[in-house]
CSV table of C-alpha atoms in Angstrom, one decimal:
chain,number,residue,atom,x,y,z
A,1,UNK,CA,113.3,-16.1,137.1
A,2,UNK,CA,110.8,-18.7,137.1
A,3,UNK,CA,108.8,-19.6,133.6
A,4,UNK,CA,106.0,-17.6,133.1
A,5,UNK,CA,103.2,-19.6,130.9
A,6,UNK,CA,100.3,-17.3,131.0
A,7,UNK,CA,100.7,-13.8,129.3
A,8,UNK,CA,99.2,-10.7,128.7
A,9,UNK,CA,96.6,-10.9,125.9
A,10,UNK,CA,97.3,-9.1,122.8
A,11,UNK,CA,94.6,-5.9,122.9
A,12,UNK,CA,95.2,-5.7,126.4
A,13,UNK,CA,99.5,-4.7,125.5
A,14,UNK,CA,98.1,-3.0,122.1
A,15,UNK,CA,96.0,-0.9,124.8
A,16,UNK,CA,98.5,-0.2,127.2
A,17,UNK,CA,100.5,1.1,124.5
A,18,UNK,CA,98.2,3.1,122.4
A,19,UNK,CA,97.0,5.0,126.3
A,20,UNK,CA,93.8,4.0,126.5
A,21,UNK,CA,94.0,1.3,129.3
A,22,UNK,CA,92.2,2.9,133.1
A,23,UNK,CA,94.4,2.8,135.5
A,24,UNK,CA,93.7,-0.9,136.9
A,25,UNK,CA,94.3,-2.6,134.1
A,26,UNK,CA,97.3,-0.3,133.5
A,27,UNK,CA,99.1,-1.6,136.6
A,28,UNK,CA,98.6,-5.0,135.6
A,29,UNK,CA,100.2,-4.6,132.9
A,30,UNK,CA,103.3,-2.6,133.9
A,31,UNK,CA,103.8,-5.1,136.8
A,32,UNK,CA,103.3,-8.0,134.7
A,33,UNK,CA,105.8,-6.6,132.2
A,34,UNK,CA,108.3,-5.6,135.1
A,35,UNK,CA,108.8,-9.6,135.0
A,36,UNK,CA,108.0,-10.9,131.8
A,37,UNK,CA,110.4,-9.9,128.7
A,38,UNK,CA,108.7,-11.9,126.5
A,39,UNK,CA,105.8,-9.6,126.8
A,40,UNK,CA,108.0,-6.5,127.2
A,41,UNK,CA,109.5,-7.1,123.8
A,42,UNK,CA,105.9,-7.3,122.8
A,43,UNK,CA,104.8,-3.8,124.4
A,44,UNK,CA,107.8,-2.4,122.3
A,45,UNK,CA,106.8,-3.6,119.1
A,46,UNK,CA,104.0,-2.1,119.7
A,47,UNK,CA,105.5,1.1,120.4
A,48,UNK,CA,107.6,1.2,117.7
A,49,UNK,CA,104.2,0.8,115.3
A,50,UNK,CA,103.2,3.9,117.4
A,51,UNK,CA,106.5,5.4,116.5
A,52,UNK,CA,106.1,4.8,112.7
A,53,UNK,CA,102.6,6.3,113.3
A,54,UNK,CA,104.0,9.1,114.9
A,55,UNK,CA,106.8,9.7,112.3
A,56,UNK,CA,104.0,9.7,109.4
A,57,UNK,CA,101.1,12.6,111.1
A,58,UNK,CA,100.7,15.4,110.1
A,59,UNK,CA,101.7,18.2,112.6
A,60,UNK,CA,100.3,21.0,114.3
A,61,UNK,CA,103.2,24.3,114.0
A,62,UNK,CA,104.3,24.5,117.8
A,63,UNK,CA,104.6,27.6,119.2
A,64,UNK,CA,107.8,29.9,119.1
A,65,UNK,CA,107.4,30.5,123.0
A,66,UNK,CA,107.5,26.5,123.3
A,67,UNK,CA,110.4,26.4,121.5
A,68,UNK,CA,112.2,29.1,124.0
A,69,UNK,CA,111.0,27.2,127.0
A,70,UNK,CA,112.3,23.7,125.8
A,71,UNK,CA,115.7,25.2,125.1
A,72,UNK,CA,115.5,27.1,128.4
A,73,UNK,CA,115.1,24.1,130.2
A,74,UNK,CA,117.9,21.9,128.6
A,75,UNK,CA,120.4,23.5,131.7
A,76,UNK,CA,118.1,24.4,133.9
A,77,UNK,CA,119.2,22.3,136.8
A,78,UNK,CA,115.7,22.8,139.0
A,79,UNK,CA,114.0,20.9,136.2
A,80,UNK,CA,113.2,17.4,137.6
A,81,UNK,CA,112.1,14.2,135.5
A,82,UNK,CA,109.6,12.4,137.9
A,83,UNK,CA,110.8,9.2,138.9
A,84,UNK,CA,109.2,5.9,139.3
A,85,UNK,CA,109.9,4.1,142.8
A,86,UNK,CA,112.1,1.1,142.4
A,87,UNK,CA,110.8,-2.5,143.0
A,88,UNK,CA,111.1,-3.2,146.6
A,89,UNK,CA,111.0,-7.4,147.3
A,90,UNK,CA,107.8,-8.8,145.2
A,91,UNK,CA,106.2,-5.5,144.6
A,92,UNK,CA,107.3,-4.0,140.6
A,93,UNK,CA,107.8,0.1,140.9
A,94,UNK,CA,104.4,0.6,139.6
A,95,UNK,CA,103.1,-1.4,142.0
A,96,UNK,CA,105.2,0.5,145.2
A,97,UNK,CA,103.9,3.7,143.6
A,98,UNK,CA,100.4,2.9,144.3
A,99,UNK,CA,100.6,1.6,147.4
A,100,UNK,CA,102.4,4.8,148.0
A,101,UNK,CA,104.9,2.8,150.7
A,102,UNK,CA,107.3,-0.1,149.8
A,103,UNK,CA,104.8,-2.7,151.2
A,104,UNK,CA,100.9,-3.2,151.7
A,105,UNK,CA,98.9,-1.9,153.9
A,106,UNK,CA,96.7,-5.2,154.7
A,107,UNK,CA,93.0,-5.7,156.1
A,108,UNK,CA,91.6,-8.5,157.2
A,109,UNK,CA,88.8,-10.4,155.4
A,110,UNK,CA,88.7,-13.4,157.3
A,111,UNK,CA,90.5,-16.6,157.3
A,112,UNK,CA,93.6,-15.1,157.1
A,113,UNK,CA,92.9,-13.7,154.0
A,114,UNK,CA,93.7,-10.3,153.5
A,115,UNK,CA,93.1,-7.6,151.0
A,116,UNK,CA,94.8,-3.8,150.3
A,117,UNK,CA,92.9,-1.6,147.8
A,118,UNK,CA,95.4,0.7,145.5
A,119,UNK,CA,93.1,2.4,143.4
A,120,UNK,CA,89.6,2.9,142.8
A,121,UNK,CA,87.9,5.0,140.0
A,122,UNK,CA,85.2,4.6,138.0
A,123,UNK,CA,86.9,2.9,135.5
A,124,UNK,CA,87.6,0.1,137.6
A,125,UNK,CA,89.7,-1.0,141.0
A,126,UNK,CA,92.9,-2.6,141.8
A,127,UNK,CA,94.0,-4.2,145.2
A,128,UNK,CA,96.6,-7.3,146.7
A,129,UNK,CA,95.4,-10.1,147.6
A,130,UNK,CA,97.0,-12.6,150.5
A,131,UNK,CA,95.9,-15.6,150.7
A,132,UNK,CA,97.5,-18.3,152.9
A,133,UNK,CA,98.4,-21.8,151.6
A,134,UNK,CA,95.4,-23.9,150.7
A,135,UNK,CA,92.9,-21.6,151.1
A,136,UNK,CA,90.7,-20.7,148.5
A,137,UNK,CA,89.2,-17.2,147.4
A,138,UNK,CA,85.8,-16.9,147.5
A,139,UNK,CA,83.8,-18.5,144.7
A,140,UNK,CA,82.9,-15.3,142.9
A,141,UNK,CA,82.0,-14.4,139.5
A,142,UNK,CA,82.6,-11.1,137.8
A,143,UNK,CA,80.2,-8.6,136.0
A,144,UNK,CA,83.5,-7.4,133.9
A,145,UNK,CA,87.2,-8.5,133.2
A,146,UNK,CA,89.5,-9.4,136.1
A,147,UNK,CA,93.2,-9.6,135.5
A,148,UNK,CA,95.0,-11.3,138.4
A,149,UNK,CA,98.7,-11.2,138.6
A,150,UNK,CA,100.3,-13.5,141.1
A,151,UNK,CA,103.5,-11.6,142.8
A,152,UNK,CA,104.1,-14.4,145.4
A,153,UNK,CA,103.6,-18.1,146.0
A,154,UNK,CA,100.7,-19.6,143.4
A,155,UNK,CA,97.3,-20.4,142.8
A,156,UNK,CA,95.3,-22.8,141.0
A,157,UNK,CA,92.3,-22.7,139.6
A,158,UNK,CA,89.3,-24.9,137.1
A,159,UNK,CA,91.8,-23.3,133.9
A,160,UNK,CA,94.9,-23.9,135.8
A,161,UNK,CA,97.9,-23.1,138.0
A,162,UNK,CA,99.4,-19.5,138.1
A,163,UNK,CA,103.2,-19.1,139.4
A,164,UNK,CA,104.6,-15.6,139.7
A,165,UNK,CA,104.7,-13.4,137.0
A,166,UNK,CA,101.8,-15.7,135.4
A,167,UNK,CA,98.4,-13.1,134.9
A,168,UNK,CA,95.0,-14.9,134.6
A,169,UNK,CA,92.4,-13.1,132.7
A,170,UNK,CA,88.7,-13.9,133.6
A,171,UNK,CA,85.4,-12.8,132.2
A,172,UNK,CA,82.0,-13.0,132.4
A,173,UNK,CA,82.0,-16.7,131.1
A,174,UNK,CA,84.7,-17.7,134.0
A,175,UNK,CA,83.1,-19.2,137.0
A,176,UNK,CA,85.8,-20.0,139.4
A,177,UNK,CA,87.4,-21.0,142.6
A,178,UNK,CA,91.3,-19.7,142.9
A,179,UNK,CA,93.4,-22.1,145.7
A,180,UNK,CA,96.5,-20.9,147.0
A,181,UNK,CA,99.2,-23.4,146.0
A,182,UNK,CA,101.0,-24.8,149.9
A,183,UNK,CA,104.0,-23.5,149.2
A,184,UNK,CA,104.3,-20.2,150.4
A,185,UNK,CA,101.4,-17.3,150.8
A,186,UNK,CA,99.7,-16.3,147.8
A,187,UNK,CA,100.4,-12.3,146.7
A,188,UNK,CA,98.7,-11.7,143.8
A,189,UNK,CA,97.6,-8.0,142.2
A,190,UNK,CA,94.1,-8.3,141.1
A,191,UNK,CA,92.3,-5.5,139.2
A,192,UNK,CA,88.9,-5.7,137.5
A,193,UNK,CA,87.0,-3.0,135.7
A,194,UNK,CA,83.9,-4.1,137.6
A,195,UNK,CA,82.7,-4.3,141.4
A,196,UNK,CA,83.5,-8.4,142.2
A,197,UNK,CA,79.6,-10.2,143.1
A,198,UNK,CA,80.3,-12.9,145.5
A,199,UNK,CA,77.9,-15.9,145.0
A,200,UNK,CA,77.0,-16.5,148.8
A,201,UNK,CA,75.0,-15.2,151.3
A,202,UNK,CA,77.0,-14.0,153.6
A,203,UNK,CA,80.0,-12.4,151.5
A,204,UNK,CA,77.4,-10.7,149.4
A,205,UNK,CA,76.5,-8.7,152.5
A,206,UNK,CA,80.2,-8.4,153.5
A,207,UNK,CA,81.0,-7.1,149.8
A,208,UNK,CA,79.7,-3.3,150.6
A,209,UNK,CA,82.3,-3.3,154.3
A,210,UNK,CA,85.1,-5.1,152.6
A,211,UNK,CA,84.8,-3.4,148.8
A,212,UNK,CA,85.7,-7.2,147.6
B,1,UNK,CA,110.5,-18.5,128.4
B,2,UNK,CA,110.5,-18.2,125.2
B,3,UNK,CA,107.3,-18.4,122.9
B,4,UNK,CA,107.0,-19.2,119.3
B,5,UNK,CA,108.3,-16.8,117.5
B,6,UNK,CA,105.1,-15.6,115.7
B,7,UNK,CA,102.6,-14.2,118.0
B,8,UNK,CA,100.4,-12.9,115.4
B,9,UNK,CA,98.4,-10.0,115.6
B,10,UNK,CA,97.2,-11.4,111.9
B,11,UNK,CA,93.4,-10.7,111.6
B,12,UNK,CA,92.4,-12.0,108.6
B,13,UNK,CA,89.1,-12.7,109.4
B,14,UNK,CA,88.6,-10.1,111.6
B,15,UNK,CA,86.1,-7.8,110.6
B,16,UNK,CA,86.8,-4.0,110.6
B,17,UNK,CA,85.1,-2.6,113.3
B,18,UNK,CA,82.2,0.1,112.1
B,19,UNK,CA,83.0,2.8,114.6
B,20,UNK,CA,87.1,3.2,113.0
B,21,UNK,CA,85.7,4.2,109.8
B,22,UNK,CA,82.9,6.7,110.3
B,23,UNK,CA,85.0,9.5,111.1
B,24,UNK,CA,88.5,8.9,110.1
B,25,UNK,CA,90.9,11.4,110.3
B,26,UNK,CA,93.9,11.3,107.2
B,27,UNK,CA,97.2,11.3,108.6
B,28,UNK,CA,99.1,9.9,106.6
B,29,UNK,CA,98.4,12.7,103.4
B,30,UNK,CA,101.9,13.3,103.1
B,31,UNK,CA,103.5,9.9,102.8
B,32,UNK,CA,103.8,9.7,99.3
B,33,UNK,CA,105.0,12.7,98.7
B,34,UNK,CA,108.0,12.5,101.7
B,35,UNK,CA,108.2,9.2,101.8
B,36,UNK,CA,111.0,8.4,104.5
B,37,UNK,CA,113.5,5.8,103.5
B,38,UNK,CA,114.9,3.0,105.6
B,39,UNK,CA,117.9,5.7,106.1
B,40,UNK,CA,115.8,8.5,106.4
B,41,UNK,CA,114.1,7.7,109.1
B,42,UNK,CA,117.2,6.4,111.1
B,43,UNK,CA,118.5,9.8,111.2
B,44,UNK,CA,116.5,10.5,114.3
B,45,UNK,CA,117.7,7.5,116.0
B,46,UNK,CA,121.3,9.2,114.9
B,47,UNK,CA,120.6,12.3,116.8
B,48,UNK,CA,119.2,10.7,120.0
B,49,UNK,CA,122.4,8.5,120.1
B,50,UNK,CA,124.2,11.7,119.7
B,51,UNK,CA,122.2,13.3,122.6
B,52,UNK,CA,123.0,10.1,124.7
B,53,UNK,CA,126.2,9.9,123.8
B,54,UNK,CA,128.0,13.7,123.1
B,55,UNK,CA,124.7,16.0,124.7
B,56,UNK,CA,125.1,17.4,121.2
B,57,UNK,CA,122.7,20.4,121.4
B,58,UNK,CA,122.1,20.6,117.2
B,59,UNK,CA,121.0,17.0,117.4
B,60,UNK,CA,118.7,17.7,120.3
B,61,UNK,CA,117.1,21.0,117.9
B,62,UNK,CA,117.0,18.2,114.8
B,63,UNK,CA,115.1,16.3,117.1
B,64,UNK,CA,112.7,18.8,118.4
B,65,UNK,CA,112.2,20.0,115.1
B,66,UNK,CA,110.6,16.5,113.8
B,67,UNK,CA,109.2,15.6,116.6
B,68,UNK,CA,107.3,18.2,118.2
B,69,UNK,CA,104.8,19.1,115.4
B,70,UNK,CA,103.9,15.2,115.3
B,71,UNK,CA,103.7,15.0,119.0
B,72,UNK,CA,101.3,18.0,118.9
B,73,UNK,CA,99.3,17.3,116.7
B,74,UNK,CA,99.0,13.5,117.9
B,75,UNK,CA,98.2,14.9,121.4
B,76,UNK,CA,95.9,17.1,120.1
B,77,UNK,CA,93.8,14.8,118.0
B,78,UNK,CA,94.0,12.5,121.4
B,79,UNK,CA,91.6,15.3,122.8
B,80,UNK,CA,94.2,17.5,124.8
B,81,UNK,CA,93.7,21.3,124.3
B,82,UNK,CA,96.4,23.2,122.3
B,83,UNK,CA,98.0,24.6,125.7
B,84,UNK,CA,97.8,21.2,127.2
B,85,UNK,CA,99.3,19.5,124.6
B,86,UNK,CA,102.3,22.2,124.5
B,87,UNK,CA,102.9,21.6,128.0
B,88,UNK,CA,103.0,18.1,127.3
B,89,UNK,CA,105.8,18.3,124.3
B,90,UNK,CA,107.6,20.2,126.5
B,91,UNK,CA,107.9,17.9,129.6
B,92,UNK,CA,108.3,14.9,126.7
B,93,UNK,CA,111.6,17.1,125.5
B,94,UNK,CA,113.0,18.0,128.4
B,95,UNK,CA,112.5,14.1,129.4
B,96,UNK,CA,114.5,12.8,126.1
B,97,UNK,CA,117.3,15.3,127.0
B,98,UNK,CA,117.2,14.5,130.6
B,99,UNK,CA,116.7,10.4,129.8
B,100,UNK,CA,118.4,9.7,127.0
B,101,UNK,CA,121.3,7.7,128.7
B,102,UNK,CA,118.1,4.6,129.5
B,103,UNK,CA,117.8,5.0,125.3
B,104,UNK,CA,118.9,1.8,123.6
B,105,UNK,CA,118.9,1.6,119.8
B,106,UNK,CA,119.0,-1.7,119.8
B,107,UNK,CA,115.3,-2.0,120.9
B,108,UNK,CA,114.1,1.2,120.3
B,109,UNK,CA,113.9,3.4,117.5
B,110,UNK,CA,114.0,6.9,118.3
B,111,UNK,CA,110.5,7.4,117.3
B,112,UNK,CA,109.5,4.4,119.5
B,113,UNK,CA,110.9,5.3,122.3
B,114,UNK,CA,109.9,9.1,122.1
B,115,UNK,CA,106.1,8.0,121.2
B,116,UNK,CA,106.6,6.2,125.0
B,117,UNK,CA,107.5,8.9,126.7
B,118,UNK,CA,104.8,11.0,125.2
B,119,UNK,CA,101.9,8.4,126.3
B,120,UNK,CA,103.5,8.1,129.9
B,121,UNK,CA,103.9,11.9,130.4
B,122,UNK,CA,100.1,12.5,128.8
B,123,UNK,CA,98.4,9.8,131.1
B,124,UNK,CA,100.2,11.4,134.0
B,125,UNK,CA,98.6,15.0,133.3
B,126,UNK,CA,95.2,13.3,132.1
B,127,UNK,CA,94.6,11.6,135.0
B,128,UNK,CA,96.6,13.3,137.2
B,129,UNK,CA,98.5,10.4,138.7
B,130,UNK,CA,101.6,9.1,137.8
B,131,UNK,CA,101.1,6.4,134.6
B,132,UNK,CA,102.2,2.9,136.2
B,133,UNK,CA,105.4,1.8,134.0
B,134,UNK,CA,107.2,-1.3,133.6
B,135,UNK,CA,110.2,-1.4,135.4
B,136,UNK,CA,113.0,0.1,133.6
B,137,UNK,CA,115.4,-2.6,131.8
B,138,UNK,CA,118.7,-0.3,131.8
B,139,UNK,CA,121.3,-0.8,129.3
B,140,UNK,CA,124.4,0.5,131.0
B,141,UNK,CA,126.7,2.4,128.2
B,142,UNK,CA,129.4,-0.4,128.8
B,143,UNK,CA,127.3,-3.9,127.6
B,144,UNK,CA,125.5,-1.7,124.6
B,145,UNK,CA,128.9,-1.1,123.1
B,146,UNK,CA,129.5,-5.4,123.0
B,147,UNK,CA,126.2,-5.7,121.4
B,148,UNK,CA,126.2,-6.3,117.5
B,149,UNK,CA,126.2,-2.9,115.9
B,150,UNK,CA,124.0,-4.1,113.0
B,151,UNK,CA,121.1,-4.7,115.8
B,152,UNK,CA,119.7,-1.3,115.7
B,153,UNK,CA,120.3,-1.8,111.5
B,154,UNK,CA,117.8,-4.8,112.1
B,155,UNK,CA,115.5,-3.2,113.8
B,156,UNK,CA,115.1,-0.2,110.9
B,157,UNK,CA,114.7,-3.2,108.3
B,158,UNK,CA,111.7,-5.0,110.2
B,159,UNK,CA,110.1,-0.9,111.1
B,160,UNK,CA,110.9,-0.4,106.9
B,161,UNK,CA,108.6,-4.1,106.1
B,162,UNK,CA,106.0,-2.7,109.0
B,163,UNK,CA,105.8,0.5,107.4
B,164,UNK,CA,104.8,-1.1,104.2
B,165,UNK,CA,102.8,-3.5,105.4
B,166,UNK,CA,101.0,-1.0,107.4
B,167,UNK,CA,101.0,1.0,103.4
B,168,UNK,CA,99.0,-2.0,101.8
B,169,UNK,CA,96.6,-2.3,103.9
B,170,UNK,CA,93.3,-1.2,102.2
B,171,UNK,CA,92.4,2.7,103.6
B,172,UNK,CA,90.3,1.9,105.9
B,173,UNK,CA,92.1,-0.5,108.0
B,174,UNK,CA,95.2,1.6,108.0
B,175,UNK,CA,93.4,4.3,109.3
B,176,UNK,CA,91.8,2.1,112.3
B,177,UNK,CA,95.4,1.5,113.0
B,178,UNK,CA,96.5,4.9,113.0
B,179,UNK,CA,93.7,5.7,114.9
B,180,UNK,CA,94.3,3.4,117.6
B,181,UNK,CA,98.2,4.1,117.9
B,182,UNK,CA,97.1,8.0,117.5
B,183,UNK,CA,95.0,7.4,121.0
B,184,UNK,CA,91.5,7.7,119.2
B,185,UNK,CA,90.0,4.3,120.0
B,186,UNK,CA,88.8,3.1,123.5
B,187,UNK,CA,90.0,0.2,125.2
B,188,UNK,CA,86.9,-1.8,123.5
B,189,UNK,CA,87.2,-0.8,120.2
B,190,UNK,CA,91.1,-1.5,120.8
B,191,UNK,CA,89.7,-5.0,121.8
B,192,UNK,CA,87.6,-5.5,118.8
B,193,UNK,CA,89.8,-4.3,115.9
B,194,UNK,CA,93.6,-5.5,116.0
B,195,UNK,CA,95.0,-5.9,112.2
B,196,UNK,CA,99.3,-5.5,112.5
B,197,UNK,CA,101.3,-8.3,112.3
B,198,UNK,CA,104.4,-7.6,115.0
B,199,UNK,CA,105.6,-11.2,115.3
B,200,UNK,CA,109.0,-10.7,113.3
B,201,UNK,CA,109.7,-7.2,115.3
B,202,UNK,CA,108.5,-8.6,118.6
B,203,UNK,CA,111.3,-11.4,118.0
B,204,UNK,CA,113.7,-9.1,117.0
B,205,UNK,CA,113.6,-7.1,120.7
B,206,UNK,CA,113.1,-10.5,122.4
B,207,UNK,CA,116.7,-11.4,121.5
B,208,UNK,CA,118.0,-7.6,122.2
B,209,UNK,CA,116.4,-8.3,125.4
B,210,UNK,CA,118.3,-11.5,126.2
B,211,UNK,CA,121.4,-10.3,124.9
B,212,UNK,CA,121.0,-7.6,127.3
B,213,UNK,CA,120.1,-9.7,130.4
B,214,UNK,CA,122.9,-12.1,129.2
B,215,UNK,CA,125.6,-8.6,129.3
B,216,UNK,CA,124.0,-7.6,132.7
B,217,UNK,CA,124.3,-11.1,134.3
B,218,UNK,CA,127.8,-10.7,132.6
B,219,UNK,CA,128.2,-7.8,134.5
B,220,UNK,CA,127.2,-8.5,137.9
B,221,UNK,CA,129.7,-11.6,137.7
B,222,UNK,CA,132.8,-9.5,136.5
């Protein structure tokens, strides 16, 4: 496991938990945590605050007929407990789940870039990024807050180098210009809660074809 | 890697946020009346481990007994209908009973875990996709039984000092933090409030987590 140095920020685990993160932001998060047991062991504190939470509230009576249909199920072999899909090579469970298939189904963007779009809603989007060695993502700056997860290879940035299992967090203020490291292809899980604005002429008008 | 110790969550200084106090609901009315001791409230960490470990039955009912008003009523004040939220304890039961060999005390307490499992199954049916998880981290039966028995003991001391931390906070504070672990506040209000200290607790599962990886690795070598 290599060291990861950039982590999840606090609100953003204290979010997860609590089950008000969008989707997006959720499967950062998961995946991020899928490698990173210094911020798992943070996600269950938080969950066991939920837990004392939960152990102090005040109920609401259940139903008796919920009761019967627990107990009901406890040997009923056709119930089924929905699984998540394992990790398959780079990709965490979560991440295999959205992409629905155990690896990405890429488009080109151009110079040998390439994206794959997981989710959309109007709470935000998620999608992989490749990017070959040395090349840079477009200049871009964000009307929101992108998290970027890198799942293979690195890349480096004006705030600094991300490895795998490193997530970058970038708002508003962040105007940058992400270089794939030259070892290896850059994979990284990038989910904002905004639509990305490209600064250049030419990308802008590519933005509405490619959903960048 | 491992970090300092003390990630704090500490927010002295941080204001309380206007919106948590406006309409905040009391949950915690009976606390002082049935206040649960550090013993108490390890009993339903007992009965899980007895689920994991014997499928005792009478454990399972103690468990659905204490838990399914609280996970009611939490889904309901989350905004899920009565029926919904029914439907939602159920699935969460059947889920305990059906997972409780992934429990592991030594991380978890029961309440923990089951609080989990109740986010993950309402997200699914709210938004009708399947919640993305972390992986799961499993404790096989074998490498939990090497582990220090007084782990899980540890654990219930740190949730006791949490629990009264959480207590002397001034009212409305503690009900910004109920309300945010209830599933009240939004992602931004989330952002904006904070106010619980978790560094101790969060070390305490750290190591549970490398002595696990350290039994796995263990494992693998045997």
């Amino acid at each position: 496991m290599t060291e990861i140095t950039h982590h999840l920020p606090d609100w953003l685990v204290r979010s997860y938990a609590t089950g008000s993160l969008g989707h997006a932001f959720s499967l950062v998060v998961a995946a991020h945590v899928s490698q990173c047991d210094e911020c798992r062991a943070r996600l269950e504190a938080e969950e066991l605050a939920g837990g004392l939470v939960l152990d102090d509230l005040k109920g609401m009576a259940p139903s008796d007929d919920l009761r019967r249909r627990v107990f009901d199920g406890l040997d009923d072999d056709d119930v089924i407990v929905a699984e998540q899909p394992a990790r398959a090579g780079i990709y965490p469970g979560a991440v295999v789940e959205a992409m629905g298939a155990d690896s990405p189904r890429w488009r080109a963007l151009g110079g040998g870039i390439k994206q794959a779009i997981l989710s959309e809603d109007k709470e935000g989007s998620a999608r992989l990024l490749y990017i070959p060695p040395g090349m840079a993502v477009p200049d871009h700056t964000h009307g929101g807050l992108e998290l970027t997860l890198v799942l293979q290879g690195s890349f480096s940035d004006e705030t600094g180098r991300f490895g795998v299992g490193d997530v970058e967090v970038a708002n508003d203020d962040l105007d940058h210009t992400p270089i794939a490291g030259m070892e290896d292809v850059c994979i990284c899980l990038a989910a904002t809660d905004a639509p990305l604005k490209f600064k250049g002429l030419l990308p802008r008008l590519l933005q509405p074809i490619f959903r960048i | 890697m491992l970090r300092d110790a003390t990630i704090n969550f500490d927010t002295t200084g941080t204001p309380p946020i206007a919106a948590g106090q406006a309409f905040a609901g009391k949950i915690m009315d009976d606390r002082k009346s049935a206040k649960p001791t550090p013993e108490a409230a390890c009993e339903q960490t007992d009965w899980l481990v007895a689920v994991r470990d014997k499928r005792d039955k009478l454990a399972f009912a103690r468990l659905y007994d204490h838990f399914s008003p609280r996970l009611k009523g939490m889904l309901v004040r989350s905004g899920m209908t009565q029926a919904a939220a029914e439907d939602v304890v159920q699935d969460v039961m059947l889920t305990i009973w059906r997972k409780a060999h992934l429990y592991d005390e030594t991380r978890a307490r029961a309440s923990a875990w089951i609080y989990r499992i109740a986010r993950n199954r309402q997200i699914d049916v709210i938004r009708r996709r399947p919640r993305p998880v972390p992986d799961e981290l499993i404790a096989e039966a074998e490498t939990r039984e090497t582990r220090e028995a007084d782990a899980a003991i540890g654990l219930e001391q740190e949730a006791a000092q949490l629990r009264e931390a959480i207590e002397a906070l001034p009212e409305a504070q503690r009900e910004i933090i109920e309300r945010a672990y209830v599933g009240e506040l939004t992602q931004a209000e989330i952002r904006e409030a904070t106010g619980l200290a978790l560094g101790t607790i969060k070390s305490r599962i750290r190591l549970a987590l490398e002595k696990l990886r350290h039994e796995l690795r263990d494992l693998r070598e045997e």
